[in-house]
Tab-separated table of C-alpha atoms in Angstrom:
chain	number	residue	atom	x	y	z
A	502	SER	CA	-50.025	-8.466	-34.839
A	503	ALA	CA	-49.422	-5.116	-36.542
A	504	VAL	CA	-46.420	-3.475	-38.153
A	505	ILE	CA	-46.115	0.203	-37.394
A	506	SER	CA	-43.886	2.667	-39.171
A	507	GLN	CA	-43.187	5.799	-37.167
A	508	LYS	CA	-41.155	8.731	-38.357
A	509	PRO	CA	-39.017	10.611	-37.832
A	510	SER	CA	-37.038	8.325	-35.581
A	511	ARG	CA	-35.325	11.278	-33.997
A	512	ASP	CA	-35.063	15.029	-34.338
A	513	ILE	CA	-33.385	17.990	-32.741
A	514	CYS	CA	-35.528	21.107	-32.768
A	515	GLN	CA	-35.308	24.708	-31.707
A	516	ARG	CA	-37.636	25.998	-29.024
A	517	GLY	CA	-40.751	27.653	-30.341
A	518	THR	CA	-40.972	25.418	-33.415
A	519	SER	CA	-43.314	22.499	-34.060
A	520	LEU	CA	-42.696	18.897	-35.079
A	521	THR	CA	-45.165	16.511	-36.647
A	522	ILE	CA	-44.710	12.797	-36.024
A	523	GLN	CA	-46.296	10.287	-38.375
A	524	CYS	CA	-47.518	6.791	-37.649
A	525	GLN	CA	-48.499	4.349	-40.398
A	526	VAL	CA	-50.006	0.905	-39.714
A	527	ASP	CA	-50.073	-2.050	-42.076
A	528	SER	CA	-53.701	-2.885	-41.261
A	529	GLN	CA	-56.869	-1.026	-40.441
A	530	VAL	CA	-57.331	-0.323	-36.746
A	531	THR	CA	-59.939	1.601	-34.835
A	532	MET	CA	-57.836	2.805	-31.928
A	533	MET	CA	-54.489	4.530	-32.151
A	534	PHE	CA	-52.678	5.878	-29.130
A	535	TRP	CA	-49.941	8.430	-28.560
A	536	TYR	CA	-47.610	8.141	-25.580
A	537	ARG	CA	-44.731	10.089	-24.140
A	538	GLN	CA	-41.850	8.411	-22.350
A	539	GLN	CA	-39.412	10.534	-20.404
A	540	PRO	CA	-35.893	9.087	-19.910
A	541	GLY	CA	-35.988	6.284	-17.378
A	542	GLN	CA	-39.736	6.604	-16.944
A	543	SER	CA	-42.715	4.591	-18.025
A	544	LEU	CA	-45.199	5.487	-20.703
A	545	THR	CA	-47.702	8.293	-20.230
A	546	LEU	CA	-50.714	8.329	-22.496
A	547	ILE	CA	-51.178	11.640	-24.287
A	548	ALA	CA	-54.330	10.896	-26.246
A	549	THR	CA	-56.424	8.300	-28.011
A	550	ALA	CA	-57.166	8.892	-31.683
A	551	ASN	CA	-60.175	7.399	-33.414
A	552	GLN	CA	-60.815	7.839	-37.102
A	553	GLY	CA	-63.537	10.352	-37.831
A	554	SER	CA	-63.696	11.943	-34.404
A	555	GLU	CA	-61.752	14.293	-32.186
A	556	ALA	CA	-58.921	12.772	-30.220
A	557	THR	CA	-59.482	12.181	-26.521
A	558	TYR	CA	-56.775	13.789	-24.407
A	559	GLU	CA	-55.587	12.698	-21.002
A	560	SER	CA	-55.287	15.003	-18.040
A	561	GLY	CA	-52.396	17.386	-18.506
A	562	PHE	CA	-52.427	17.284	-22.302
A	563	VAL	CA	-54.346	19.697	-24.523
A	564	ILE	CA	-55.172	19.850	-28.198
A	565	ASP	CA	-53.498	23.195	-28.746
A	566	LYS	CA	-50.180	21.781	-27.623
A	567	PHE	CA	-50.540	18.289	-29.131
A	568	PRO	CA	-52.890	18.429	-32.120
A	569	ILE	CA	-53.631	15.013	-33.567
A	570	SER	CA	-54.944	13.981	-36.951
A	571	ARG	CA	-56.535	10.657	-37.826
A	572	PRO	CA	-57.595	10.887	-41.462
A	573	ASN	CA	-58.101	7.150	-42.002
A	574	LEU	CA	-57.850	3.761	-40.304
A	575	THR	CA	-54.128	3.281	-41.009
A	576	PHE	CA	-52.567	6.658	-40.310
A	577	SER	CA	-52.221	9.286	-37.597
A	578	THR	CA	-50.045	12.275	-36.812
A	579	LEU	CA	-49.109	13.958	-33.561
A	580	THR	CA	-47.763	17.503	-33.606
A	581	VAL	CA	-45.733	18.865	-30.730
A	582	SER	CA	-46.362	22.600	-30.941
A	583	ASN	CA	-44.385	25.587	-29.718
A	584	MET	CA	-41.751	23.297	-28.285
A	585	SER	CA	-39.738	23.947	-25.165
A	586	PRO	CA	-36.883	21.899	-23.680
A	587	GLU	CA	-39.436	20.240	-21.359
A	588	ASP	CA	-40.917	18.554	-24.423
A	589	SER	CA	-37.705	16.598	-24.948
A	590	SER	CA	-38.828	13.000	-24.719
A	591	ILE	CA	-39.592	9.866	-26.668
A	592	TYR	CA	-42.971	9.876	-28.367
A	593	LEU	CA	-44.550	6.544	-29.255
A	594	CYS	CA	-47.619	5.627	-31.203
A	595	SER	CA	-49.414	2.364	-30.693
A	596	VAL	CA	-52.427	0.533	-32.036
A	597	GLU	CA	-54.833	-1.971	-30.618
A	598	ASP	CA	-54.441	-5.567	-31.660
A	599	PRO	CA	-56.015	-5.801	-35.149
A	600	GLU	CA	-57.240	-9.288	-34.261
A	601	GLY	CA	-59.464	-7.873	-31.571
A	602	ASP	CA	-57.762	-8.204	-28.200
A	603	LEU	CA	-58.359	-4.717	-26.855
A	604	ASN	CA	-55.866	-5.258	-24.060
A	605	ILE	CA	-52.891	-5.723	-26.364
A	606	GLN	CA	-51.127	-2.887	-28.131
A	607	TYR	CA	-48.364	-2.793	-30.717
A	608	PHE	CA	-45.930	0.077	-30.738
A	609	GLY	CA	-44.006	2.060	-33.271
A	610	ALA	CA	-40.268	2.389	-32.757
A	611	GLY	CA	-40.671	5.858	-31.269
A	612	THR	CA	-39.494	9.364	-32.038
A	613	ARG	CA	-36.652	10.677	-29.903
A	614	LEU	CA	-37.118	14.431	-29.655
A	615	SER	CA	-34.571	16.872	-28.286
A	616	VAL	CA	-35.511	20.540	-27.952
A	617	LEU	CA	-32.721	23.070	-27.613
B	907	ARG	CA	-51.475	3.875	-3.843
B	908	LYS	CA	-50.440	3.867	-7.491
B	909	GLU	CA	-52.533	1.761	-9.844
B	910	VAL	CA	-49.489	-0.265	-10.850
B	911	GLU	CA	-46.220	-0.352	-8.936
B	912	GLN	CA	-42.959	-2.054	-9.752
B	913	ASP	CA	-39.552	-2.284	-8.175
B	914	PRO	CA	-37.403	-0.218	-10.557
B	915	GLY	CA	-34.283	-2.330	-9.981
B	916	PRO	CA	-31.886	-2.711	-11.571
B	917	PHE	CA	-31.654	-6.417	-10.950
B	918	ASN	CA	-28.081	-7.382	-11.797
B	919	VAL	CA	-27.723	-11.160	-12.147
B	920	PRO	CA	-25.197	-13.556	-13.684
B	921	GLU	CA	-25.981	-15.534	-16.773
B	922	GLY	CA	-27.874	-18.701	-15.882
B	923	ALA	CA	-29.448	-17.287	-12.737
B	924	THR	CA	-33.125	-17.320	-11.901
B	925	VAL	CA	-34.640	-13.932	-11.234
B	926	ALA	CA	-38.116	-12.814	-10.256
B	927	PHE	CA	-39.752	-9.463	-9.852
B	928	ASN	CA	-43.182	-8.391	-8.756
B	929	CYS	CA	-45.796	-5.917	-9.770
B	930	THR	CA	-48.567	-4.794	-7.425
B	931	TYR	CA	-51.870	-3.405	-8.592
B	932	SER	CA	-54.532	-1.473	-6.747
B	933	ASN	CA	-57.760	-2.493	-8.471
B	934	SER	CA	-58.891	-5.790	-6.981
B	935	ALA	CA	-61.376	-6.238	-9.818
B	936	SER	CA	-58.701	-6.388	-12.525
B	937	GLN	CA	-59.003	-9.575	-14.552
B	938	SER	CA	-56.091	-9.569	-16.952
B	939	PHE	CA	-52.481	-8.550	-16.759
B	940	PHE	CA	-49.578	-8.263	-19.126
B	941	TRP	CA	-45.823	-8.131	-19.132
B	942	TYR	CA	-44.182	-6.062	-21.849
B	943	ARG	CA	-40.486	-6.012	-22.557
B	944	GLN	CA	-38.654	-2.867	-23.623
B	945	ASP	CA	-35.089	-3.077	-24.839
B	946	CYS	CA	-32.874	-0.038	-24.524
B	947	ARG	CA	-33.922	2.631	-27.019
B	948	LYS	CA	-36.615	0.368	-28.432
B	949	GLU	CA	-40.390	0.203	-28.227
B	950	PRO	CA	-42.274	-1.985	-25.743
B	951	LYS	CA	-43.308	-5.399	-26.986
B	952	LEU	CA	-45.768	-7.839	-25.464
B	953	LEU	CA	-44.022	-10.649	-23.599
B	954	MET	CA	-46.794	-12.501	-21.790
B	955	SER	CA	-50.465	-12.289	-20.945
B	956	VAL	CA	-51.900	-13.475	-17.642
B	957	TYR	CA	-55.619	-14.147	-17.545
B	958	SER	CA	-55.917	-16.670	-14.721
B	959	SER	CA	-53.526	-17.909	-12.095
B	960	GLY	CA	-50.508	-17.831	-14.333
B	961	ASN	CA	-48.840	-18.491	-17.642
B	962	GLU	CA	-45.637	-20.190	-18.716
B	963	ASP	CA	-43.682	-19.742	-21.919
B	964	GLY	CA	-40.322	-21.479	-22.022
B	965	ARG	CA	-38.033	-19.885	-19.457
B	966	PHE	CA	-40.618	-17.284	-18.514
B	967	THR	CA	-43.365	-17.804	-15.949
B	968	ALA	CA	-45.915	-15.225	-14.905
B	969	GLN	CA	-47.931	-15.843	-11.762
B	970	LEU	CA	-50.923	-14.034	-10.360
B	971	ASN	CA	-51.708	-13.698	-6.675
B	972	ARG	CA	-55.164	-12.164	-6.450
B	973	ALA	CA	-55.313	-12.205	-2.660
B	974	SER	CA	-52.223	-10.041	-2.378
B	975	GLN	CA	-52.847	-8.224	-5.656
B	976	TYR	CA	-49.567	-8.809	-7.344
B	977	ILE	CA	-48.217	-10.539	-10.409
B	978	SER	CA	-44.716	-11.843	-10.717
B	979	LEU	CA	-42.413	-12.604	-13.606
B	980	LEU	CA	-39.903	-15.409	-13.167
B	981	ILE	CA	-37.057	-15.859	-15.610
B	982	ARG	CA	-35.069	-19.078	-15.417
B	983	ASP	CA	-31.629	-19.683	-16.873
B	984	SER	CA	-31.127	-15.983	-17.631
B	985	LYS	CA	-29.505	-15.082	-20.937
B	986	LEU	CA	-27.564	-11.952	-21.787
B	987	SER	CA	-30.335	-11.162	-24.253
B	988	ASP	CA	-32.851	-10.994	-21.397
B	989	SER	CA	-31.347	-7.665	-20.345
B	990	ALA	CA	-34.181	-5.177	-20.758
B	991	THR	CA	-36.836	-3.287	-18.858
B	992	TYR	CA	-39.937	-5.284	-18.027
B	993	LEU	CA	-43.161	-3.317	-17.864
B	994	CYS	CA	-46.183	-4.529	-15.946
B	995	VAL	CA	-49.455	-3.527	-17.608
B	996	VAL	CA	-52.964	-3.587	-16.214
B	997	PRO	CA	-56.012	-2.659	-18.289
B	998	PRO	CA	-58.373	-0.247	-16.553
B	999	MET	CA	-61.838	-1.329	-15.558
B	1000	ASP	CA	-63.645	1.249	-17.661
B	1001	SER	CA	-64.140	0.774	-21.362
B	1002	SER	CA	-61.549	3.276	-22.530
B	1003	TYR	CA	-59.130	0.627	-23.847
B	1004	LYS	CA	-56.263	2.489	-22.244
B	1005	LEU	CA	-53.484	0.489	-20.676
B	1006	ILE	CA	-51.869	1.412	-17.390
B	1007	PHE	CA	-48.117	0.882	-17.493
B	1008	GLY	CA	-45.948	0.350	-14.482
B	1009	SER	CA	-42.686	2.238	-14.302
B	1010	GLY	CA	-40.747	-0.883	-15.265
B	1011	THR	CA	-38.126	-3.129	-13.710
B	1012	ARG	CA	-34.698	-3.049	-15.263
B	1013	LEU	CA	-32.851	-6.354	-15.597
B	1014	LEU	CA	-29.150	-6.621	-16.343
B	1015	VAL	CA	-27.738	-10.080	-17.053
B	1016	ARG	CA	-23.959	-10.154	-16.880
B	1017	PRO	CA	-21.598	-12.773	-18.378
């Protein structure tokens, strides 16, 4: 398994500002993922972040709005830029199973974001 | 048809009851399936994997019906602590390593 530290756990932000969310893993992993979960909804994948390459974004998500960094195999950040109230959501990072099962992911505790 | 569909519930059952809910999937070639559990205001955590016809772990049984393209999760002797949202997950058939999450089924176990 993997232990993931995600912070901040929650934040309240003004519209037009940006927030950077950090995700730290206790082991080296190739794949890190960023999800958004609206209240009462399931998880929507924002992007996949590999170390040493550009993140791969899903349909409906763009780098200018959600820039991602992946400087090494244990760390990643997601920035929510120029926020609007529609960005209010829970943001989760996850990693692939360090023991190699690509179909299993471990999640951080999430960042609960409210935009006023 | 959505790739993964679940009855959102909520399923409201008394402690000790047996409850089951299904998840249908659209890709007939899918080979593996997963149930994740998400407690209120918490992150999803892997509950069970299903690689063949089914899997059993204590009070939890996951069954796969390939002909009808659904997997089920059966919980026996429900506990209050089983109250959570159960997410059905199906890996895609391409090599992207993305997981496709169902919308989740909410279970409430009452005293």
